[in-house]
């Protein structure tokens, strides 16, 4: 790590960790969604909405700190990109739950549980990685594994699309379900964006 003669604003580390922990909360709510009935899904959507608002607050706090700090722990652009990508994850997860409730989906297609399991694992890895930004240690395995998970998510997504277009669903149902699985895929992509940003930061700081 490069030697610095100036002090750095270290509260960013805690804020990134808090944002990632909130994403774990969101992933657990997605898992709950799988086994919930209609009434239960509405209640989960309310809790997911609250988690998404908490994520927004965490992101705004990072941006505020960024704008008011003279010295930052790493490049300002990377701080912005990392905070934005973490926020995107929560946005996509909240959107997926909201769509399930708004569209009154009775049964999610087989394979969605695999999508959500991948997201839950990526959330755990991301939460474990954020505190390591302080030392830039033990991060390589994190971004390698998240990239592997994103590739797995791509495969699951393609299989889901093939299943939806096999002719067994009504056209309107295909449109509804496709939008949900597409948003879950976007969440997986956002996890990869976070991992790629962390890798960029680590390379710059090495």
PDB file of C-alpha atoms in Angstrom:
ATOM      1  CA  UNK A   1       0.000   0.000   0.000  1.00  0.00           C
ATOM      2  CA  UNK A   2       1.218   3.469  -0.786  1.00  0.00           C
ATOM      3  CA  UNK A   3       2.666   5.489   2.091  1.00  0.00           C
ATOM      4  CA  UNK A   4       0.704   8.665   2.856  1.00  0.00           C
ATOM      5  CA  UNK A   5       1.816  11.792   4.660  1.00  0.00           C
ATOM      6  CA  UNK A   6      -1.684  13.194   5.071  1.00  0.00           C
ATOM      7  CA  UNK A   7      -4.548  11.944   7.281  1.00  0.00           C
ATOM      8  CA  UNK A   8      -7.514  10.302   5.609  1.00  0.00           C
ATOM      9  CA  UNK A   9     -11.239  10.373   6.316  1.00  0.00           C
ATOM     10  CA  UNK A  10     -11.846   6.842   7.603  1.00  0.00           C
ATOM     11  CA  UNK A  11     -15.596   6.957   8.203  1.00  0.00           C
ATOM     12  CA  UNK A  12     -16.121   5.815   4.609  1.00  0.00           C
ATOM     13  CA  UNK A  13     -15.115   2.291   5.622  1.00  0.00           C
ATOM     14  CA  UNK A  14     -17.854   2.085   8.238  1.00  0.00           C
ATOM     15  CA  UNK A  15     -20.428   3.508   5.837  1.00  0.00           C
ATOM     16  CA  UNK A  16     -19.564   1.025   3.091  1.00  0.00           C
ATOM     17  CA  UNK A  17     -19.782  -1.805   5.629  1.00  0.00           C
ATOM     18  CA  UNK A  18     -23.194  -0.576   6.801  1.00  0.00           C
ATOM     19  CA  UNK A  19     -24.446  -0.351   3.223  1.00  0.00           C
ATOM     20  CA  UNK A  20     -23.300  -3.912   2.514  1.00  0.00           C
ATOM     21  CA  UNK A  21     -24.893  -5.213   5.729  1.00  0.00           C
ATOM     22  CA  UNK A  22     -28.166  -3.659   4.603  1.00  0.00           C
ATOM     23  CA  UNK A  23     -27.878  -5.557   1.324  1.00  0.00           C
ATOM     24  CA  UNK A  24     -27.631  -8.799   3.321  1.00  0.00           C
ATOM     25  CA  UNK A  25     -30.909  -7.809   4.955  1.00  0.00           C
ATOM     26  CA  UNK A  26     -32.419  -7.340   1.513  1.00  0.00           C
ATOM     27  CA  UNK A  27     -31.186 -10.724   0.306  1.00  0.00           C
ATOM     28  CA  UNK A  28     -32.757 -12.416   3.337  1.00  0.00           C
ATOM     29  CA  UNK A  29     -36.060 -10.759   2.509  1.00  0.00           C
ATOM     30  CA  UNK A  30     -35.795 -12.155  -1.020  1.00  0.00           C
ATOM     31  CA  UNK A  31     -35.318 -15.617   0.478  1.00  0.00           C
ATOM     32  CA  UNK A  32     -38.411 -15.098   2.641  1.00  0.00           C
ATOM     33  CA  UNK A  33     -40.375 -14.164  -0.454  1.00  0.00           C
ATOM     34  CA  UNK A  34     -39.979 -17.646  -1.925  1.00  0.00           C
ATOM     35  CA  UNK A  35     -42.055 -19.371   0.728  1.00  0.00           C
ATOM     36  CA  UNK A  36     -44.544 -16.595   1.463  1.00  0.00           C
ATOM     37  CA  UNK A  37     -48.225 -16.437   0.574  1.00  0.00           C
ATOM     38  CA  UNK A  38     -49.864 -13.356  -0.938  1.00  0.00           C
ATOM     39  CA  UNK A  39     -50.390 -11.602   2.403  1.00  0.00           C
ATOM     40  CA  UNK A  40     -46.895 -12.470   3.513  1.00  0.00           C
ATOM     41  CA  UNK A  41     -45.400 -11.106   0.307  1.00  0.00           C
ATOM     42  CA  UNK A  42     -47.056  -7.734   0.854  1.00  0.00           C
ATOM     43  CA  UNK A  43     -45.537  -7.544   4.331  1.00  0.00           C
ATOM     44  CA  UNK A  44     -42.130  -8.530   2.984  1.00  0.00           C
ATOM     45  CA  UNK A  45     -42.432  -5.828   0.335  1.00  0.00           C
ATOM     46  CA  UNK A  46     -43.002  -3.256   3.078  1.00  0.00           C
ATOM     47  CA  UNK A  47     -39.866  -4.381   4.925  1.00  0.00           C
ATOM     48  CA  UNK A  48     -37.893  -4.423   1.690  1.00  0.00           C
ATOM     49  CA  UNK A  49     -39.040  -0.889   0.960  1.00  0.00           C
ATOM     50  CA  UNK A  50     -37.794   0.190   4.383  1.00  0.00           C
ATOM     51  CA  UNK A  51     -34.453  -1.519   3.720  1.00  0.00           C
ATOM     52  CA  UNK A  52     -34.183   0.225   0.349  1.00  0.00           C
ATOM     53  CA  UNK A  53     -34.818   3.590   2.037  1.00  0.00           C
ATOM     54  CA  UNK A  54     -32.102   2.767   4.565  1.00  0.00           C
ATOM     55  CA  UNK A  55     -29.813   2.001   1.639  1.00  0.00           C
ATOM     56  CA  UNK A  56     -30.616   5.357   0.078  1.00  0.00           C
ATOM     57  CA  UNK A  57     -29.795   7.078   3.362  1.00  0.00           C
ATOM     58  CA  UNK A  58     -26.458   5.254   3.538  1.00  0.00           C
ATOM     59  CA  UNK A  59     -25.622   6.254  -0.021  1.00  0.00           C
ATOM     60  CA  UNK A  60     -26.504   9.899   0.586  1.00  0.00           C
ATOM     61  CA  UNK A  61     -24.349   9.866   3.720  1.00  0.00           C
ATOM     62  CA  UNK A  62     -21.384   8.626   1.689  1.00  0.00           C
ATOM     63  CA  UNK A  63     -21.930  11.293  -0.962  1.00  0.00           C
ATOM     64  CA  UNK A  64     -22.220  13.978   1.707  1.00  0.00           C
ATOM     65  CA  UNK A  65     -19.012  12.780   3.353  1.00  0.00           C
ATOM     66  CA  UNK A  66     -17.326  12.695  -0.031  1.00  0.00           C
ATOM     67  CA  UNK A  67     -18.292  16.286  -0.788  1.00  0.00           C
ATOM     68  CA  UNK A  68     -17.138  17.526   2.613  1.00  0.00           C
ATOM     69  CA  UNK A  69     -13.835  15.619   2.854  1.00  0.00           C
ATOM     70  CA  UNK A  70     -10.571  17.145   1.708  1.00  0.00           C
ATOM     71  CA  UNK A  71      -8.645  13.865   1.985  1.00  0.00           C
ATOM     72  CA  UNK A  72     -10.305  10.573   1.023  1.00  0.00           C
ATOM     73  CA  UNK A  73      -9.037   7.008   1.572  1.00  0.00           C
ATOM     74  CA  UNK A  74      -8.996   6.363  -2.171  1.00  0.00           C
ATOM     75  CA  UNK A  75     -10.010   8.076  -5.402  1.00  0.00           C
ATOM     76  CA  UNK A  76     -13.219  10.087  -5.225  1.00  0.00           C
ATOM     77  CA  UNK A  77     -14.509   8.576  -8.440  1.00  0.00           C
ATOM     78  CA  UNK A  78     -14.046   5.072  -7.019  1.00  0.00           C
ATOM     79  CA  UNK A  79     -15.858   6.034  -3.813  1.00  0.00           C
ATOM     80  CA  UNK A  80     -18.743   7.364  -5.870  1.00  0.00           C
ATOM     81  CA  UNK A  81     -18.844   4.277  -8.107  1.00  0.00           C
ATOM     82  CA  UNK A  82     -18.719   1.885  -5.153  1.00  0.00           C
ATOM     83  CA  UNK A  83     -21.498   3.677  -3.282  1.00  0.00           C
ATOM     84  CA  UNK A  84     -23.659   3.896  -6.420  1.00  0.00           C
ATOM     85  CA  UNK A  85     -23.222   0.215  -7.263  1.00  0.00           C
ATOM     86  CA  UNK A  86     -24.111  -0.851  -3.721  1.00  0.00           C
ATOM     87  CA  UNK A  87     -27.210   1.325  -3.947  1.00  0.00           C
ATOM     88  CA  UNK A  88     -28.136  -0.236  -7.305  1.00  0.00           C
ATOM     89  CA  UNK A  89     -28.172  -3.704  -5.741  1.00  0.00           C
ATOM     90  CA  UNK A  90     -30.771  -2.676  -3.164  1.00  0.00           C
ATOM     91  CA  UNK A  91     -32.819  -0.879  -5.813  1.00  0.00           C
ATOM     92  CA  UNK A  92     -32.993  -3.982  -8.002  1.00  0.00           C
ATOM     93  CA  UNK A  93     -33.856  -6.302  -5.115  1.00  0.00           C
ATOM     94  CA  UNK A  94     -36.594  -3.974  -3.919  1.00  0.00           C
ATOM     95  CA  UNK A  95     -37.952  -3.670  -7.470  1.00  0.00           C
ATOM     96  CA  UNK A  96     -38.127  -7.451  -7.849  1.00  0.00           C
ATOM     97  CA  UNK A  97     -40.147  -7.874  -4.657  1.00  0.00           C
ATOM     98  CA  UNK A  98     -42.409  -4.980  -5.562  1.00  0.00           C
ATOM     99  CA  UNK A  99     -43.112  -6.445  -9.007  1.00  0.00           C
ATOM    100  CA  UNK A 100     -44.047  -9.818  -7.525  1.00  0.00           C
ATOM    101  CA  UNK A 101     -46.625  -8.075  -5.318  1.00  0.00           C
ATOM    102  CA  UNK A 102     -47.890  -5.596  -7.922  1.00  0.00           C
ATOM    103  CA  UNK A 103     -48.324  -8.289 -10.572  1.00  0.00           C
ATOM    104  CA  UNK A 104     -49.970 -10.595  -8.036  1.00  0.00           C
ATOM    105  CA  UNK A 105     -47.759 -13.475  -9.145  1.00  0.00           C
ATOM    106  CA  UNK A 106     -49.147 -16.694  -7.736  1.00  0.00           C
ATOM    107  CA  UNK A 107     -46.144 -18.890  -8.402  1.00  0.00           C
ATOM    108  CA  UNK A 108     -42.626 -17.941  -9.383  1.00  0.00           C
ATOM    109  CA  UNK A 109     -41.046 -20.124 -12.071  1.00  0.00           C
ATOM    110  CA  UNK A 110     -38.617 -22.862 -11.121  1.00  0.00           C
ATOM    111  CA  UNK A 111     -35.126 -21.408 -11.131  1.00  0.00           C
ATOM    112  CA  UNK A 112     -35.914 -18.114  -9.414  1.00  0.00           C
ATOM    113  CA  UNK A 113     -34.887 -19.698  -6.112  1.00  0.00           C
ATOM    114  CA  UNK A 114     -31.466 -20.350  -7.664  1.00  0.00           C
ATOM    115  CA  UNK A 115     -31.217 -16.723  -8.726  1.00  0.00           C
ATOM    116  CA  UNK A 116     -31.987 -15.594  -5.198  1.00  0.00           C
ATOM    117  CA  UNK A 117     -29.547 -18.073  -3.658  1.00  0.00           C
ATOM    118  CA  UNK A 118     -26.779 -16.626  -5.847  1.00  0.00           C
ATOM    119  CA  UNK A 119     -27.715 -13.105  -4.759  1.00  0.00           C
ATOM    120  CA  UNK A 120     -27.725 -14.131  -1.096  1.00  0.00           C
ATOM    121  CA  UNK A 121     -24.236 -15.615  -1.404  1.00  0.00           C
ATOM    122  CA  UNK A 122     -22.954 -12.538  -3.233  1.00  0.00           C
ATOM    123  CA  UNK A 123     -24.435 -10.349  -0.496  1.00  0.00           C
ATOM    124  CA  UNK A 124     -22.615 -12.309   2.212  1.00  0.00           C
ATOM    125  CA  UNK A 125     -19.308 -12.081   0.341  1.00  0.00           C
ATOM    126  CA  UNK A 126     -19.751  -8.346  -0.224  1.00  0.00           C
ATOM    127  CA  UNK A 127     -20.502  -7.694   3.440  1.00  0.00           C
ATOM    128  CA  UNK A 128     -17.448  -9.710   4.454  1.00  0.00           C
ATOM    129  CA  UNK A 129     -15.252  -7.811   1.972  1.00  0.00           C
ATOM    130  CA  UNK A 130     -16.149  -4.211   2.802  1.00  0.00           C
ATOM    131  CA  UNK A 131     -14.269  -4.059   6.164  1.00  0.00           C
ATOM    132  CA  UNK A 132     -11.149  -5.290   4.348  1.00  0.00           C
ATOM    133  CA  UNK A 133     -11.021  -2.052   2.377  1.00  0.00           C
ATOM    134  CA  UNK A 134      -9.217  -0.573   5.389  1.00  0.00           C
ATOM    135  CA  UNK A 135      -6.167  -2.751   4.767  1.00  0.00           C
ATOM    136  CA  UNK A 136      -6.805  -3.830   1.175  1.00  0.00           C
ATOM    137  CA  UNK A 137      -6.201  -7.409   2.319  1.00  0.00           C
ATOM    138  CA  UNK A 138      -8.008 -10.678   1.563  1.00  0.00           C
ATOM    139  CA  UNK A 139      -9.946  -9.158  -1.330  1.00  0.00           C
ATOM    140  CA  UNK A 140      -8.736 -11.137  -4.334  1.00  0.00           C
ATOM    141  CA  UNK A 141     -10.818 -14.227  -3.540  1.00  0.00           C
ATOM    142  CA  UNK A 142     -13.836 -11.971  -3.029  1.00  0.00           C
ATOM    143  CA  UNK A 143     -13.904 -10.446  -6.498  1.00  0.00           C
ATOM    144  CA  UNK A 144     -12.994 -13.747  -8.162  1.00  0.00           C
ATOM    145  CA  UNK A 145     -15.889 -15.522  -6.420  1.00  0.00           C
ATOM    146  CA  UNK A 146     -18.394 -12.745  -7.132  1.00  0.00           C
ATOM    147  CA  UNK A 147     -17.454 -12.821 -10.812  1.00  0.00           C
ATOM    148  CA  UNK A 148     -17.951 -16.600 -10.767  1.00  0.00           C
ATOM    149  CA  UNK A 149     -21.348 -16.145  -9.146  1.00  0.00           C
ATOM    150  CA  UNK A 150     -22.333 -13.590 -11.781  1.00  0.00           C
ATOM    151  CA  UNK A 151     -21.462 -16.103 -14.516  1.00  0.00           C
ATOM    152  CA  UNK A 152     -23.604 -18.650 -12.697  1.00  0.00           C
ATOM    153  CA  UNK A 153     -26.418 -16.103 -12.492  1.00  0.00           C
ATOM    154  CA  UNK A 154     -26.174 -15.561 -16.262  1.00  0.00           C
ATOM    155  CA  UNK A 155     -26.626 -19.280 -16.890  1.00  0.00           C
ATOM    156  CA  UNK A 156     -29.603 -19.469 -14.538  1.00  0.00           C
ATOM    157  CA  UNK A 157     -31.150 -16.439 -16.206  1.00  0.00           C
ATOM    158  CA  UNK A 158     -30.816 -17.934 -19.700  1.00  0.00           C
ATOM    159  CA  UNK A 159     -32.425 -21.196 -18.528  1.00  0.00           C
ATOM    160  CA  UNK A 160     -35.264 -19.237 -16.961  1.00  0.00           C
ATOM    161  CA  UNK A 161     -35.898 -17.347 -20.184  1.00  0.00           C
ATOM    162  CA  UNK A 162     -35.938 -20.605 -22.142  1.00  0.00           C
ATOM    163  CA  UNK A 163     -38.459 -21.990 -19.634  1.00  0.00           C
ATOM    164  CA  UNK A 164     -40.681 -18.910 -19.881  1.00  0.00           C
ATOM    165  CA  UNK A 165     -40.761 -19.085 -23.673  1.00  0.00           C
ATOM    166  CA  UNK A 166     -41.514 -22.806 -23.902  1.00  0.00           C
ATOM    167  CA  UNK A 167     -45.166 -22.137 -24.718  1.00  0.00           C
ATOM    168  CA  UNK A 168     -46.637 -23.232 -21.394  1.00  0.00           C
ATOM    169  CA  UNK A 169     -47.289 -19.703 -20.159  1.00  0.00           C
ATOM    170  CA  UNK A 170     -49.814 -17.138 -21.287  1.00  0.00           C
ATOM    171  CA  UNK A 171     -48.221 -14.184 -23.082  1.00  0.00           C
ATOM    172  CA  UNK A 172     -49.103 -11.681 -20.347  1.00  0.00           C
ATOM    173  CA  UNK A 173     -47.668 -14.015 -17.700  1.00  0.00           C
ATOM    174  CA  UNK A 174     -44.431 -14.300 -19.681  1.00  0.00           C
ATOM    175  CA  UNK A 175     -44.119 -10.509 -19.717  1.00  0.00           C
ATOM    176  CA  UNK A 176     -44.630 -10.291 -15.950  1.00  0.00           C
ATOM    177  CA  UNK A 177     -42.277 -13.098 -15.016  1.00  0.00           C
ATOM    178  CA  UNK A 178     -39.603 -12.039 -17.497  1.00  0.00           C
ATOM    179  CA  UNK A 179     -39.477  -8.574 -15.966  1.00  0.00           C
ATOM    180  CA  UNK A 180     -38.966 -10.081 -12.506  1.00  0.00           C
ATOM    181  CA  UNK A 181     -36.180 -12.469 -13.529  1.00  0.00           C
ATOM    182  CA  UNK A 182     -34.536  -9.708 -15.571  1.00  0.00           C
ATOM    183  CA  UNK A 183     -34.419  -7.414 -12.534  1.00  0.00           C
ATOM    184  CA  UNK A 184     -32.898 -10.192 -10.427  1.00  0.00           C
ATOM    185  CA  UNK A 185     -30.259 -10.628 -13.139  1.00  0.00           C
ATOM    186  CA  UNK A 186     -29.544  -6.894 -12.964  1.00  0.00           C
ATOM    187  CA  UNK A 187     -28.951  -7.288  -9.227  1.00  0.00           C
ATOM    188  CA  UNK A 188     -26.362  -9.979  -9.972  1.00  0.00           C
ATOM    189  CA  UNK A 189     -24.710  -7.648 -12.484  1.00  0.00           C
ATOM    190  CA  UNK A 190     -24.608  -4.899  -9.843  1.00  0.00           C
ATOM    191  CA  UNK A 191     -22.796  -7.213  -7.428  1.00  0.00           C
ATOM    192  CA  UNK A 192     -20.186  -7.752 -10.138  1.00  0.00           C
ATOM    193  CA  UNK A 193     -19.879  -3.981 -10.611  1.00  0.00           C
ATOM    194  CA  UNK A 194     -19.152  -3.633  -6.891  1.00  0.00           C
ATOM    195  CA  UNK A 195     -16.522  -6.383  -7.054  1.00  0.00           C
ATOM    196  CA  UNK A 196     -14.913  -4.833 -10.131  1.00  0.00           C
ATOM    197  CA  UNK A 197     -14.761  -1.444  -8.412  1.00  0.00           C
ATOM    198  CA  UNK A 198     -13.134  -3.018  -5.350  1.00  0.00           C
ATOM    199  CA  UNK A 199     -10.573  -4.665  -7.619  1.00  0.00           C
ATOM    200  CA  UNK A 200      -9.854  -1.307  -9.277  1.00  0.00           C
ATOM    201  CA  UNK A 201      -9.356   0.331  -5.889  1.00  0.00           C
ATOM    202  CA  UNK A 202      -7.075  -2.469  -4.679  1.00  0.00           C
ATOM    203  CA  UNK A 203      -4.919  -2.271  -7.802  1.00  0.00           C
ATOM    204  CA  UNK A 204      -4.549   1.497  -7.466  1.00  0.00           C
ATOM    205  CA  UNK A 205      -3.637   1.195  -3.791  1.00  0.00           C
ATOM    206  CA  UNK A 206      -1.133  -1.625  -4.211  1.00  0.00           C
TER     207      UNK A 206
END
